[in-house]
Short mmCIF file of C-alpha atoms in Angstrom, two decimals:
data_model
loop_
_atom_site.label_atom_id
_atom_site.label_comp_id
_atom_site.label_asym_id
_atom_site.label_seq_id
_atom_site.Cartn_x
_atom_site.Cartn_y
_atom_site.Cartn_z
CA UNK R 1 29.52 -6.36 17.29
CA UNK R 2 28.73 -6.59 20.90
CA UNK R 3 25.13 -6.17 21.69
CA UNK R 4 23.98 -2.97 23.16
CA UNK R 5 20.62 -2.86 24.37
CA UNK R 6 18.03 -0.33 23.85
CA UNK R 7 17.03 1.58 26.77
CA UNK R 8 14.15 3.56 25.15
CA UNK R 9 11.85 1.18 22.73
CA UNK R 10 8.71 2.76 20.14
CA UNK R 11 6.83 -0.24 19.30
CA UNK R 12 5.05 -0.28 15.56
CA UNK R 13 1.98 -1.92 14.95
CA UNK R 14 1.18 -3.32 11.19
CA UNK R 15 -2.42 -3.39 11.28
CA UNK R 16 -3.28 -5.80 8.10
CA UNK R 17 -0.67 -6.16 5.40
CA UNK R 18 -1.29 -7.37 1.87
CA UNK R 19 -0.99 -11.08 2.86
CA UNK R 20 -4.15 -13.31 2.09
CA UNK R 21 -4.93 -13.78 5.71
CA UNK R 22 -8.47 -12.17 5.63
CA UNK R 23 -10.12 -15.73 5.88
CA UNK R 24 -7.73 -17.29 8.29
CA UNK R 25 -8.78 -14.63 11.27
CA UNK R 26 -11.92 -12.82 11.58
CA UNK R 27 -9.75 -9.92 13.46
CA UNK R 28 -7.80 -9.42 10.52
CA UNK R 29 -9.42 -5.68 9.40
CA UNK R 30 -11.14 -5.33 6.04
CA UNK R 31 -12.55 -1.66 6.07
CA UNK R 32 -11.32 1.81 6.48
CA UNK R 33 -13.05 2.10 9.01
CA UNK R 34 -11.81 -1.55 10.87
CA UNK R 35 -8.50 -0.62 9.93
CA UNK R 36 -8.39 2.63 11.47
CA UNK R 37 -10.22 1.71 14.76
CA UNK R 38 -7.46 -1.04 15.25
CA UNK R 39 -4.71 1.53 14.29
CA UNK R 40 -6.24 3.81 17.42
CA UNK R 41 -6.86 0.51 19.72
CA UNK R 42 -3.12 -0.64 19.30
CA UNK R 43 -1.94 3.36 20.07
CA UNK R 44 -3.78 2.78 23.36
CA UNK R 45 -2.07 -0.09 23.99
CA UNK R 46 1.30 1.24 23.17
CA UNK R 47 2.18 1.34 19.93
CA UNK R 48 3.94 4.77 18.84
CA UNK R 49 3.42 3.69 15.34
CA UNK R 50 0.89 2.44 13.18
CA UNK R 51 2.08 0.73 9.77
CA UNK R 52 -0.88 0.85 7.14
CA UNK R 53 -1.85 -1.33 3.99
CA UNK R 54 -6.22 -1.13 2.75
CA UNK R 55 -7.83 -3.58 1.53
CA UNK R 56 -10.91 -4.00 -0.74
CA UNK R 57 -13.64 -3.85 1.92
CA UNK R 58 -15.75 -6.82 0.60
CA UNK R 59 -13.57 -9.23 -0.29
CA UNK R 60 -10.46 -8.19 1.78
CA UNK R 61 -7.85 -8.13 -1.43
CA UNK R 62 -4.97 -5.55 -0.94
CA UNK R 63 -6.11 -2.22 -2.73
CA UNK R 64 -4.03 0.90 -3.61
CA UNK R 65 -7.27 3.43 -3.64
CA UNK R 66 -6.29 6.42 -2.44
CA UNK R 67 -9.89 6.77 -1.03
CA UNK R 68 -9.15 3.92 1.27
CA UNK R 69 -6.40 5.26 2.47
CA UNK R 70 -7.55 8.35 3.22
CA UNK R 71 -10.84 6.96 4.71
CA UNK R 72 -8.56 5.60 7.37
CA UNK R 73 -6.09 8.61 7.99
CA UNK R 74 -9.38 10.97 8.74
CA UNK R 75 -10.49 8.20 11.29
CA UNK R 76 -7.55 8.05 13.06
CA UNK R 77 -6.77 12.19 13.09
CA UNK R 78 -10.20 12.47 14.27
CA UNK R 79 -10.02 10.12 16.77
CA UNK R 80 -8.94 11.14 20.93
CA UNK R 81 -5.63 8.67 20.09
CA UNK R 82 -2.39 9.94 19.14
CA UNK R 83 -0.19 7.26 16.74
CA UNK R 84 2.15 7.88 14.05
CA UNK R 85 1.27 7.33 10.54
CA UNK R 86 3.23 5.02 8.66
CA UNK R 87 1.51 3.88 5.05
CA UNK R 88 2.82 1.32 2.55
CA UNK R 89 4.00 2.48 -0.85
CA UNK R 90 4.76 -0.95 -1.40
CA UNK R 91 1.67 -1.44 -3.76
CA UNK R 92 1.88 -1.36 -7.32
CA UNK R 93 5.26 -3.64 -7.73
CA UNK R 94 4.27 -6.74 -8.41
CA UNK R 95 5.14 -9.23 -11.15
CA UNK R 96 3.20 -12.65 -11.79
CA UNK R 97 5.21 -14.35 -13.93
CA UNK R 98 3.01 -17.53 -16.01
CA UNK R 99 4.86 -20.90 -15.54
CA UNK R 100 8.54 -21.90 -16.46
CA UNK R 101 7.97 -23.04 -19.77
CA UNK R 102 5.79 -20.10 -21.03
CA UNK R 103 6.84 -17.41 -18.06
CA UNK R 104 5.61 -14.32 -20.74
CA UNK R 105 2.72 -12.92 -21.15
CA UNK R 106 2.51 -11.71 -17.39
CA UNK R 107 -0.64 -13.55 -15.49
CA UNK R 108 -3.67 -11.77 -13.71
CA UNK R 109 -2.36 -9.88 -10.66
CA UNK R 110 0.48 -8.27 -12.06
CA UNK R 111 0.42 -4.47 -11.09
CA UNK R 112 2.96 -2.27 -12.11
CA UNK R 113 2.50 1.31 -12.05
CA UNK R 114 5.28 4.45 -12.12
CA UNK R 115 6.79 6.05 -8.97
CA UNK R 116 4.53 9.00 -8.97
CA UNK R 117 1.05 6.86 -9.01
CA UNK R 118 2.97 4.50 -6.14
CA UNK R 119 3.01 7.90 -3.88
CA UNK R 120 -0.41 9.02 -4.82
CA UNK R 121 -2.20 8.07 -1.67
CA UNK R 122 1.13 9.28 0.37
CA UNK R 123 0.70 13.03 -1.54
CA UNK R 124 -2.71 12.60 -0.70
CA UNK R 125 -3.16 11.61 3.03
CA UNK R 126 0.36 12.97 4.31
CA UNK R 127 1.70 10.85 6.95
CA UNK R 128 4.66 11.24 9.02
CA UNK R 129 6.14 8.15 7.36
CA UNK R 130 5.85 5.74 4.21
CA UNK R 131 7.58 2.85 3.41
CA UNK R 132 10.37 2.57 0.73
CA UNK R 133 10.76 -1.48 0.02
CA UNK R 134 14.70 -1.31 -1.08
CA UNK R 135 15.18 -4.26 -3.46
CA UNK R 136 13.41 -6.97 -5.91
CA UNK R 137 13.09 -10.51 -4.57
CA UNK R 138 11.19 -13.47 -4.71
CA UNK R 139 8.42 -13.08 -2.63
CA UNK R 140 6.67 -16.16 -1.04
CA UNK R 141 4.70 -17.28 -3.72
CA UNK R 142 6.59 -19.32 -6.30
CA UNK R 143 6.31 -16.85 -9.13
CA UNK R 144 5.42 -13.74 -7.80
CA UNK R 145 8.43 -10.75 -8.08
CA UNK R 146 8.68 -8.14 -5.39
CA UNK R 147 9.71 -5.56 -7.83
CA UNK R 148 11.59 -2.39 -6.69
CA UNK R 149 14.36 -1.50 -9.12
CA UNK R 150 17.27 1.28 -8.69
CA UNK R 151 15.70 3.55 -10.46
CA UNK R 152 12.39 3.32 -8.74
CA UNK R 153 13.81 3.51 -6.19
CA UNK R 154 15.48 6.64 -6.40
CA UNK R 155 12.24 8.30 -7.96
CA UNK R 156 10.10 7.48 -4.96
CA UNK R 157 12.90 8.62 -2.47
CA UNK R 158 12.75 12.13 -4.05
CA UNK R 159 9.52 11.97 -4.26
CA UNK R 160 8.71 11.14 -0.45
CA UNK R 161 11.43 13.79 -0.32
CA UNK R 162 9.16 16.60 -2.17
CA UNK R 163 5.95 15.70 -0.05
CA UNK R 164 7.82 16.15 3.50
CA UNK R 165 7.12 12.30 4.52
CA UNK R 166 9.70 9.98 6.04
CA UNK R 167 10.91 7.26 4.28
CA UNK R 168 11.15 3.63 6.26
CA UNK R 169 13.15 1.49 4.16
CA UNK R 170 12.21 -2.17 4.88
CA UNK R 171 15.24 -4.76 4.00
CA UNK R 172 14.33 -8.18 3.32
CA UNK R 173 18.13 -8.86 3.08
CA UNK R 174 21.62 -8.04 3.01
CA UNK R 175 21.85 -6.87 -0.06
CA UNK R 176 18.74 -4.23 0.34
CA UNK R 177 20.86 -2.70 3.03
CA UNK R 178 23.93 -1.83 0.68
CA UNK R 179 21.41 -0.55 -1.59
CA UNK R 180 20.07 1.95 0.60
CA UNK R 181 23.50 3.07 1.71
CA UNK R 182 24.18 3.60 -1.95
CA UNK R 183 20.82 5.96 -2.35
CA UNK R 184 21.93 7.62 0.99
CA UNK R 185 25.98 8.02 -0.66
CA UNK R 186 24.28 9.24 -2.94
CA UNK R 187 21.85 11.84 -1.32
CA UNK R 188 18.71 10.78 -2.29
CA UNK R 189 17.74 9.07 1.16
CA UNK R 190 18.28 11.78 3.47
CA UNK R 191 20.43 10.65 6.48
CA UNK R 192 20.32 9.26 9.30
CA UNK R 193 17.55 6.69 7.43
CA UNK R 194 14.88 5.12 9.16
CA UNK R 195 15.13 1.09 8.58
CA UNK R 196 12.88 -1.73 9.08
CA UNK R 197 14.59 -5.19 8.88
CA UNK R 198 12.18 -7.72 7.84
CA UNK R 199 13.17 -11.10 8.93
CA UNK R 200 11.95 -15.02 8.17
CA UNK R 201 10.30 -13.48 5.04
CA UNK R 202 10.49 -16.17 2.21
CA UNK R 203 12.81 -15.68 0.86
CA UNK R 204 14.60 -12.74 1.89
CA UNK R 205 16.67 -13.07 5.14
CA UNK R 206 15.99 -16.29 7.32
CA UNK R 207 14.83 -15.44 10.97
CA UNK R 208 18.30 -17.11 12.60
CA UNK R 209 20.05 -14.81 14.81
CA UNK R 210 22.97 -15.34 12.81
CA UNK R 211 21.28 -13.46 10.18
CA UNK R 212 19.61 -11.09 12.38
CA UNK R 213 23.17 -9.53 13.73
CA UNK R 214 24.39 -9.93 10.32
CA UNK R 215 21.61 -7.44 8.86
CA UNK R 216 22.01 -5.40 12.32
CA UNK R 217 25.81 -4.75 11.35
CA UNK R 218 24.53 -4.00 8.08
CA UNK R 219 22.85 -0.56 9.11
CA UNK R 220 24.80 2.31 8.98
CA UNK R 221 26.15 3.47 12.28
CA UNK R 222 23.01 6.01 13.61
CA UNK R 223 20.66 5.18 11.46
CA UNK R 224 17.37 4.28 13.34
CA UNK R 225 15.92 0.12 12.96
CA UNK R 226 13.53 -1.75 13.90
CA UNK R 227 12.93 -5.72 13.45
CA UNK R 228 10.20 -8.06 13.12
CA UNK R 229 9.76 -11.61 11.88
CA UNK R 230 6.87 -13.70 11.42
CA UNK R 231 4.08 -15.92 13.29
CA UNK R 232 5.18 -18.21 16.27
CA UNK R 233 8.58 -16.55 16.03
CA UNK R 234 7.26 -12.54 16.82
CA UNK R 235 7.43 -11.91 19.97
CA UNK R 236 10.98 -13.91 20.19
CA UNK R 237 12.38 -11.14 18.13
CA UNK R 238 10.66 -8.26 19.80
CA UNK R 239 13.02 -9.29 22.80
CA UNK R 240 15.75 -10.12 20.10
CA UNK R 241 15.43 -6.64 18.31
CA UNK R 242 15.46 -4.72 21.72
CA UNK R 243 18.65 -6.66 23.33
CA UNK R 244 20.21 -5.79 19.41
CA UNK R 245 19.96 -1.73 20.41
CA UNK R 246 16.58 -2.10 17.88
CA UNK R 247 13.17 -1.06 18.33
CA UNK R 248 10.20 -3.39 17.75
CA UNK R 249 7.42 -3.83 15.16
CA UNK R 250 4.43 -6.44 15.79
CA UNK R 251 0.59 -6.77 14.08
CA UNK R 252 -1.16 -8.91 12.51
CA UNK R 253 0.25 -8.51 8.69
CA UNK R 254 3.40 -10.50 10.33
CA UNK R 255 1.77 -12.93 12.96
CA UNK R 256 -2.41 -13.86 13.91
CA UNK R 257 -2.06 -15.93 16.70
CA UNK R 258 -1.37 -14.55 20.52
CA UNK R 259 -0.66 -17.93 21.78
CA UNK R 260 -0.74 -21.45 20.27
CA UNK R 261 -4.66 -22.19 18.98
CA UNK R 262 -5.64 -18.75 20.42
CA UNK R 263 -6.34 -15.96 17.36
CA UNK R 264 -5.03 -12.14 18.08
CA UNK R 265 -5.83 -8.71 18.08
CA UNK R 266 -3.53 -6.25 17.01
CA UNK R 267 -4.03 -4.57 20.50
CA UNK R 268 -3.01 -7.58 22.19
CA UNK R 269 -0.05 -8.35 20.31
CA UNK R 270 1.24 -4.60 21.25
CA UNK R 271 0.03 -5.31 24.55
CA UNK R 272 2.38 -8.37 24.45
CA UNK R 273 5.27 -6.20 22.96
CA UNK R 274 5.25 -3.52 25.71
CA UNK R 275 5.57 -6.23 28.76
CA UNK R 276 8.28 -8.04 26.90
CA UNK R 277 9.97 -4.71 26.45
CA UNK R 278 9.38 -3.44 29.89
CA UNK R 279 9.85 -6.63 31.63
CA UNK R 280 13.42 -6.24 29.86
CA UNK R 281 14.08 -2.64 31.92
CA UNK R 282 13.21 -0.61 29.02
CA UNK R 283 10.53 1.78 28.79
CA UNK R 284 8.42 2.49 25.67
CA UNK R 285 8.04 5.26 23.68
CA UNK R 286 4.98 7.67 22.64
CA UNK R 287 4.48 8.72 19.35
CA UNK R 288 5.30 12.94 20.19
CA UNK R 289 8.78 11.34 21.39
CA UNK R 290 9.40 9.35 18.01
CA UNK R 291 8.14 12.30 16.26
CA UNK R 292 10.82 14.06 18.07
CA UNK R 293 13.44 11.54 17.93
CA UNK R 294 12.73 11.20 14.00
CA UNK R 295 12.45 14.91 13.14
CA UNK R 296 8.48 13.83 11.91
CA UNK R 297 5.79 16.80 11.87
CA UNK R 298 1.85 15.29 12.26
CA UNK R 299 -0.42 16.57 8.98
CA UNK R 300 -3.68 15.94 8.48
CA UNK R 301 -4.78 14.92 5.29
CA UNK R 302 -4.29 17.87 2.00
#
């Protein structure tokens, strides 16, 4: 496919992830109330979007509580910033299997819950968008399971359906990508989909270009993407997504450092973003246009 570059760029910023990088940064945000004050200080620098995971506030786990998450969606609709909400459903899919000689019973960590308690804190705080994590893979960790089966799948789709909130299905590979063509074949992803292609995540899809075109070919012609990939290698792609007709996604769940020995902020990695997109000729979006563009409607919480 030749590449056709994208004129008109909305930049996402993932604010904290589930990763254990609370110890490795001190502007990695714990709280509610961190987490949403970075969400408004990266729409000020230019994000359109901001892509939200909690975590426990005094030892900076990942958490689920709904009361988290909501703590953080009333900070950021009260606040004088505009940015649309994007929260994880990703919790609440995760295997740890014990070693390969005794992999059963299941080890401490493992949480698996049913679709409707995944979308509990989506019902809840009613965003414009939540993620939809479109396949099972090995996930970093040597025996930790990304779990997100077909049926799952589909429940939470319908689901995210019945509340009104956008689903962004994040592929870690090739094969996620067929899967959510399937679900929209099918009709339970409504069409055109909103995809985020998650590159250089072990061990998903490898951050080559290579792979990166091969995953942008994937996507189903006028379906909406985005790309990101991780640390030293984040801003390369936020050029590499952009020149690919993509738009961008950057934060500190994917990437803490803003140069080599020099620890981010989220505000200056969107900062960064937005002059490597402009400095390319494009100009970046606001979050009324992707609301717009996406067919989203802004909610406060029920």
């Amino acid at each position: 496919m030749p590449l056709q570059m994208n004129r008109e760029v909305f930049v996402t910023c993932a604010v904290t992830g589930s990763g254990a990088t609370q110890d490795r940064s001190p502007h990695v945000p714990r709280t509610p109330e961190a987490i949403a004050d970075d969400c408004i200080a990266a729409s000020r620098a230019g994000a359109a979007i901001a892509h939200v995971h909690v975590r426990d506030p005094e030892t900076g786990a990942p958490a689920r509580d709904p009361a988290l998450y909501r703590a953080v969606v009333e900070r950021v609709r009260a606040s004088d910033a505009d940015v649309v909400l994007n929260l994880t459903a990703g919790m609440g899919g995760d295997l740890i299997f014990g070693p390969p000689d005794a992999p059963l019973p299941l080890r401490d960590g493992t949480d698996m819950i049913g679709a409707e308690a995944r979308l509990a804190h989506i019902a809840e705080c009613r965003p414009e968008i939540c993620t939809l994590d479109c396949g099972t893979m090995n996930f970093a960790e040597a025996d930790y399971v990304m779990t997100n089966t077909p049926g799952m799948l589909r429940a939470m789709a319908t689901g995210m359906r019945e509340l009104g909130v956008r689903p962004e299905v994040e592929c870690f590979d090739t094969g996620h990508l067929w899967l959510a063509a399937e679900l929209a074949r099918e009709g339970v992803l409504d069409t055109p989909a909103l995809v985020q292609l998650c590159m250089g995540v072990p061990w998903g899809a490898p951050n080559d270009l290579n792979t990166l075109m091969a995953m942008v070919n994937a996507v189903p012609d006028g379906w909406t993407w985005s790309a990101f990939s991780l640390g030293r290698d984040q801003m390369a792609y936020a050029a590499a997504a952009v020149l690919a007709g993509g738009h961008v996604r950057v934060g500190l769940e994917d990437n803490l450092m803003l140069d080599r020995g020099v620890l981010a902020t989220n505000a200056q990695l969107v900062t960064r973003a937005v002059e490597i997109v402009t400095r390319m000729g494009a100009r970046i979006l606001g979050p009324d246009e992707v609301r717009a563009r996406l067919g989203l409607t802004r909610r406060d919480p029920a």
